[in-house]
mmCIF file of C-alpha atoms in Angstrom:
data_model
loop_
_atom_site.group_PDB
_atom_site.id
_atom_site.type_symbol
_atom_site.label_atom_id
_atom_site.label_comp_id
_atom_site.label_asym_id
_atom_site.label_seq_id
_atom_site.Cartn_x
_atom_site.Cartn_y
_atom_site.Cartn_z
ATOM 1 C CA MET L 1 -7.312 -68.214 3.529
ATOM 2 C CA LYS L 2 -8.385 -71.731 4.475
ATOM 3 C CA MET L 3 -11.871 -70.933 3.210
ATOM 4 C CA TYR L 4 -10.494 -70.018 -0.245
ATOM 5 C CA ASN L 5 -8.396 -73.191 -0.370
ATOM 6 C CA ASN L 6 -11.491 -75.292 0.348
ATOM 7 C CA TYR L 7 -13.370 -73.432 -2.386
ATOM 8 C CA PHE L 8 -10.630 -74.024 -4.976
ATOM 9 C CA GLN L 9 -10.337 -77.694 -3.990
ATOM 10 C CA HIS L 10 -14.096 -78.057 -4.434
ATOM 11 C CA LEU L 11 -13.876 -76.265 -7.788
ATOM 12 C CA ARG L 12 -11.034 -78.538 -8.951
ATOM 13 C CA GLY L 13 -13.071 -81.559 -7.932
ATOM 14 C CA ALA L 14 -16.112 -80.302 -9.801
ATOM 15 C CA LEU L 15 -14.064 -79.574 -12.888
ATOM 16 C CA SER L 16 -12.599 -83.031 -12.935
ATOM 17 C CA SER L 17 -15.871 -84.846 -12.439
ATOM 18 C CA LYS L 18 -19.025 -85.440 -14.402
ATOM 19 C CA LYS L 19 -20.711 -82.868 -12.196
ATOM 20 C CA LEU L 20 -19.200 -80.219 -14.454
ATOM 21 C CA ILE L 21 -21.139 -81.464 -17.468
ATOM 22 C CA SER L 22 -24.360 -81.463 -15.477
ATOM 23 C CA THR L 23 -23.658 -78.009 -14.020
ATOM 24 C CA TYR L 24 -22.637 -76.667 -17.424
ATOM 25 C CA THR L 25 -25.863 -78.019 -18.974
ATOM 26 C CA ILE L 26 -27.996 -76.398 -16.271
ATOM 27 C CA VAL L 27 -26.235 -73.042 -16.690
ATOM 28 C CA LEU L 28 -26.670 -73.124 -20.478
ATOM 29 C CA PHE L 29 -30.324 -74.112 -20.183
ATOM 30 C CA THR L 30 -30.951 -71.305 -17.678
ATOM 31 C CA CYS L 31 -29.255 -68.752 -19.948
ATOM 32 C CA PHE L 32 -31.300 -69.980 -22.915
ATOM 33 C CA CYS L 33 -34.557 -69.688 -20.957
ATOM 34 C CA LEU L 34 -33.702 -66.208 -19.715
ATOM 35 C CA THR L 35 -32.776 -64.883 -23.142
ATOM 36 C CA SER L 36 -35.903 -66.437 -24.644
ATOM 37 C CA ALA L 37 -38.087 -64.857 -21.970
ATOM 38 C CA ILE L 38 -36.432 -61.471 -22.432
ATOM 39 C CA GLY L 39 -36.874 -61.768 -26.187
ATOM 40 C CA GLN L 40 -40.584 -62.483 -25.758
ATOM 41 C CA THR L 41 -41.183 -59.342 -23.716
ATOM 42 C CA ALA L 42 -38.891 -57.066 -25.690
ATOM 43 C CA LYS L 43 -40.284 -55.092 -28.577
ATOM 44 C CA SER L 44 -39.609 -56.630 -31.948
ATOM 45 C CA PRO L 45 -37.224 -54.494 -34.006
ATOM 46 C CA GLN L 46 -39.642 -54.920 -36.921
ATOM 47 C CA GLU L 47 -42.259 -52.824 -35.112
ATOM 48 C CA GLY L 48 -40.233 -49.635 -35.352
ATOM 49 C CA LEU L 49 -40.627 -46.720 -32.973
ATOM 50 C CA ALA L 50 -43.479 -46.437 -30.523
ATOM 51 C CA ARG L 51 -46.409 -44.492 -31.967
ATOM 52 C CA SER L 52 -46.155 -42.098 -29.039
ATOM 53 C CA SER L 53 -42.541 -41.141 -29.806
ATOM 54 C CA ARG L 54 -41.830 -37.616 -30.973
ATOM 55 C CA LEU L 55 -40.168 -38.752 -34.211
ATOM 56 C CA PHE L 56 -43.058 -41.072 -35.083
ATOM 57 C CA GLN L 57 -45.578 -38.274 -34.471
ATOM 58 C CA THR L 58 -43.534 -35.773 -36.497
ATOM 59 C CA LEU L 59 -43.188 -38.054 -39.504
ATOM 60 C CA GLN L 60 -46.800 -39.182 -39.278
ATOM 61 C CA LYS L 61 -47.815 -35.521 -39.592
ATOM 62 C CA ARG L 62 -45.407 -35.040 -42.508
ATOM 63 C CA ASP L 63 -46.869 -38.111 -44.228
ATOM 64 C CA SER L 64 -50.436 -36.831 -43.755
ATOM 65 C CA LEU L 65 -49.502 -33.383 -45.016
ATOM 66 C CA LEU L 66 -47.603 -34.815 -47.979
ATOM 67 C CA PHE L 67 -50.516 -36.896 -49.199
ATOM 68 C CA GLU L 68 -53.109 -34.246 -48.458
ATOM 69 C CA LEU L 69 -51.190 -31.687 -50.511
ATOM 70 C CA ALA L 70 -49.663 -33.915 -53.182
ATOM 71 C CA PHE L 71 -52.230 -36.592 -53.809
ATOM 72 C CA ASN L 72 -55.580 -35.360 -52.514
ATOM 73 C CA GLN L 73 -55.272 -31.649 -53.421
ATOM 74 C CA GLN L 74 -52.588 -31.967 -56.115
ATOM 75 C CA ASN L 75 -50.995 -28.819 -54.754
ATOM 76 C CA ALA L 76 -47.514 -28.651 -56.292
ATOM 77 C CA LYS L 77 -46.473 -25.497 -54.441
ATOM 78 C CA GLY L 78 -47.347 -26.901 -51.017
ATOM 79 C CA THR L 79 -45.771 -30.257 -51.812
ATOM 80 C CA ASP L 80 -42.522 -28.608 -52.921
ATOM 81 C CA SER L 81 -41.701 -27.529 -49.358
ATOM 82 C CA LEU L 82 -41.840 -31.145 -48.142
ATOM 83 C CA LEU L 83 -39.452 -32.561 -50.734
ATOM 84 C CA HIS L 84 -35.663 -32.671 -50.697
ATOM 85 C CA GLU L 85 -33.844 -31.067 -53.633
ATOM 86 C CA ASP L 86 -32.442 -34.503 -54.554
ATOM 87 C CA PHE L 87 -35.879 -36.184 -54.546
ATOM 88 C CA GLU L 88 -36.491 -39.483 -56.368
ATOM 89 C CA PHE L 89 -39.671 -41.543 -56.675
ATOM 90 C CA TYR L 90 -39.586 -45.244 -57.589
ATOM 91 C CA HIS L 91 -42.931 -46.747 -58.637
ATOM 92 C CA ASP L 92 -43.505 -50.396 -59.522
ATOM 93 C CA GLN L 93 -45.875 -49.456 -62.353
ATOM 94 C CA GLY L 94 -45.011 -45.875 -63.271
ATOM 95 C CA GLY L 95 -41.246 -46.223 -63.195
ATOM 96 C CA LEU L 96 -38.644 -43.787 -61.925
ATOM 97 C CA THR L 97 -39.248 -40.079 -61.470
ATOM 98 C CA ASP L 98 -35.700 -38.844 -60.971
ATOM 99 C CA SER L 99 -36.221 -35.245 -59.901
ATOM 100 C CA LYS L 100 -38.397 -33.063 -57.757
ATOM 101 C CA GLU L 101 -39.330 -30.925 -60.778
ATOM 102 C CA LYS L 102 -40.575 -33.917 -62.791
ATOM 103 C CA PHE L 103 -42.579 -35.173 -59.816
ATOM 104 C CA LEU L 104 -44.238 -31.794 -59.244
ATOM 105 C CA GLY L 105 -44.875 -31.452 -62.989
ATOM 106 C CA LYS L 106 -47.145 -34.498 -62.903
ATOM 107 C CA PHE L 107 -49.741 -32.512 -60.962
ATOM 108 C CA LYS L 108 -50.410 -30.222 -63.916
ATOM 109 C CA SER L 109 -51.701 -33.073 -66.062
ATOM 110 C CA THR L 110 -54.194 -34.368 -63.474
ATOM 111 C CA LYS L 111 -55.231 -31.226 -61.578
ATOM 112 C CA ASN L 112 -58.442 -30.545 -63.519
ATOM 113 C CA ALA L 113 -59.584 -34.145 -63.979
ATOM 114 C CA LYS L 114 -63.264 -34.956 -63.443
ATOM 115 C CA TYR L 115 -62.439 -37.624 -60.857
ATOM 116 C CA LYS L 116 -60.198 -36.626 -57.944
ATOM 117 C CA PRO L 117 -57.701 -39.000 -56.336
ATOM 118 C CA LEU L 118 -57.799 -39.698 -52.613
ATOM 119 C CA ARG L 119 -55.276 -41.568 -50.472
ATOM 120 C CA LYS L 120 -56.001 -43.103 -47.077
ATOM 121 C CA LEU L 121 -53.360 -44.612 -44.831
ATOM 122 C CA LEU L 122 -54.452 -47.989 -43.475
ATOM 123 C CA LYS L 123 -54.784 -47.879 -39.707
ATOM 124 C CA ASN L 124 -51.843 -49.239 -37.683
ATOM 125 C CA THR L 125 -49.622 -49.898 -40.716
ATOM 126 C CA LEU L 126 -47.330 -46.892 -40.356
ATOM 127 C CA GLN L 127 -43.869 -47.663 -38.966
ATOM 128 C CA VAL L 128 -40.834 -45.453 -38.393
ATOM 129 C CA PHE L 129 -37.212 -46.555 -38.046
ATOM 130 C CA PRO L 130 -34.623 -43.910 -37.050
ATOM 131 C CA LEU L 131 -31.209 -43.771 -38.732
ATOM 132 C CA TYR L 132 -28.190 -42.538 -36.785
ATOM 133 C CA ASN L 133 -24.660 -41.551 -37.705
ATOM 134 C CA ARG L 134 -22.370 -41.802 -34.675
ATOM 135 C CA GLY L 135 -25.306 -41.320 -32.347
ATOM 136 C CA LYS L 136 -26.827 -38.366 -34.199
ATOM 137 C CA LEU L 137 -30.242 -38.744 -35.828
ATOM 138 C CA TYR L 138 -29.937 -37.809 -39.501
ATOM 139 C CA ALA L 139 -32.769 -39.674 -41.250
ATOM 140 C CA ALA L 140 -35.645 -42.086 -40.792
ATOM 141 C CA ILE L 141 -37.351 -44.781 -42.780
ATOM 142 C CA GLN L 142 -41.129 -44.678 -42.794
ATOM 143 C CA LYS L 143 -43.232 -47.459 -44.230
ATOM 144 C CA GLY L 144 -46.855 -48.412 -44.418
ATOM 145 C CA VAL L 145 -49.811 -49.475 -46.527
ATOM 146 C CA HIS L 146 -52.338 -47.153 -48.105
ATOM 147 C CA GLU L 147 -55.519 -47.324 -50.160
ATOM 148 C CA PHE L 148 -56.394 -45.219 -53.169
ATOM 149 C CA TYR L 149 -59.799 -43.949 -54.170
ATOM 150 C CA MET L 150 -61.286 -41.940 -57.008
ATOM 151 C CA VAL L 151 -63.878 -39.408 -55.910
ATOM 152 C CA ASP L 152 -66.598 -38.834 -58.487
ATOM 153 C CA PRO L 153 -68.363 -35.500 -59.135
ATOM 154 C CA GLU L 154 -71.053 -36.452 -56.575
ATOM 155 C CA LYS L 155 -68.266 -36.790 -53.946
ATOM 156 C CA LYS L 156 -68.569 -40.585 -53.706
ATOM 157 C CA ALA L 157 -65.235 -42.320 -53.115
ATOM 158 C CA HIS L 158 -64.571 -45.532 -55.040
ATOM 159 C CA LEU L 159 -61.741 -47.791 -53.887
ATOM 160 C CA THR L 160 -59.330 -48.405 -56.765
ATOM 161 C CA GLY L 161 -56.509 -50.262 -55.033
ATOM 162 C CA ASN L 162 -53.816 -50.355 -52.390
ATOM 163 C CA ALA L 163 -50.040 -50.353 -52.197
ATOM 164 C CA LYS L 164 -47.082 -50.402 -49.850
ATOM 165 C CA PHE L 165 -44.638 -47.548 -49.493
ATOM 166 C CA VAL L 166 -41.247 -46.785 -48.016
ATOM 167 C CA HIS L 167 -40.162 -43.187 -47.472
ATOM 168 C CA LEU L 168 -36.691 -41.962 -46.631
ATOM 169 C CA TRP L 169 -36.989 -38.723 -44.655
ATOM 170 C CA VAL L 170 -33.775 -36.785 -44.034
ATOM 171 C CA LYS L 171 -33.039 -33.884 -41.731
ATOM 172 C CA HIS L 172 -32.118 -31.009 -43.999
ATOM 173 C CA LYS L 173 -31.569 -27.522 -42.583
ATOM 174 C CA ASP L 174 -33.377 -28.470 -39.346
ATOM 175 C CA ARG L 175 -36.493 -29.814 -41.041
ATOM 176 C CA TRP L 176 -37.613 -33.204 -42.300
ATOM 177 C CA CYS L 177 -37.611 -33.540 -46.103
ATOM 178 C CA LEU L 178 -38.706 -36.498 -48.171
ATOM 179 C CA LYS L 179 -35.748 -37.670 -50.245
ATOM 180 C CA ARG L 180 -36.693 -41.117 -51.579
ATOM 181 C CA VAL L 181 -39.991 -42.897 -52.167
ATOM 182 C CA LEU L 182 -40.532 -46.548 -52.991
ATOM 183 C CA SER L 183 -44.128 -47.229 -54.019
ATOM 184 C CA TYR L 184 -44.684 -50.916 -54.677
ATOM 185 C CA ASP L 185 -46.960 -53.960 -54.538
ATOM 186 C CA HIS L 186 -49.876 -52.083 -56.085
ATOM 187 C CA GLN L 187 -53.019 -54.199 -56.057
ATOM 188 C CA GLU L 188 -56.259 -53.372 -57.824
ATOM 189 C CA ALA L 189 -59.411 -53.335 -55.732
ATOM 190 C CA LYS L 190 -61.459 -56.508 -55.989
ATOM 191 C CA LYS L 191 -64.788 -55.896 -57.652
#
């Protein structure tokens, strides 16, 4: 008991003296340094999920399949299975496509063109951010940067531009469906 009394007397003395300010300053400085160091080693929330994560890999495959079918092959039937029934596409130059049917209908007008479109995802730009509702994964945001090419009849690809995209993938009947697309910041290729 005597030991505790000595401790409390020492504490009262420290609290009533200028030592408290010095001690308080040291504690605050130490906490600041520790949180700064932890922040430097922690992954930035802007990086999204690790590329090795299952969700990242799943949505990366869905993205590749989507653009292979929709953009490169202009395969409306194959693309249909990847899209949510309530699909919407927002484009900074082409405007709003407010239904899945209208989006798929655009393939008919370009399917037999002389030059074929080609999309390539820029390396290391793809990011995935999971969305939870009370701890249950229900959707994910996927974003990245891609380049567009036109392939001529001799199979030569000509860069036409690049753009950024944001996709909202939702879990629908145990599969990932693309529900919203934002396609923006389109830049023409420099000649």
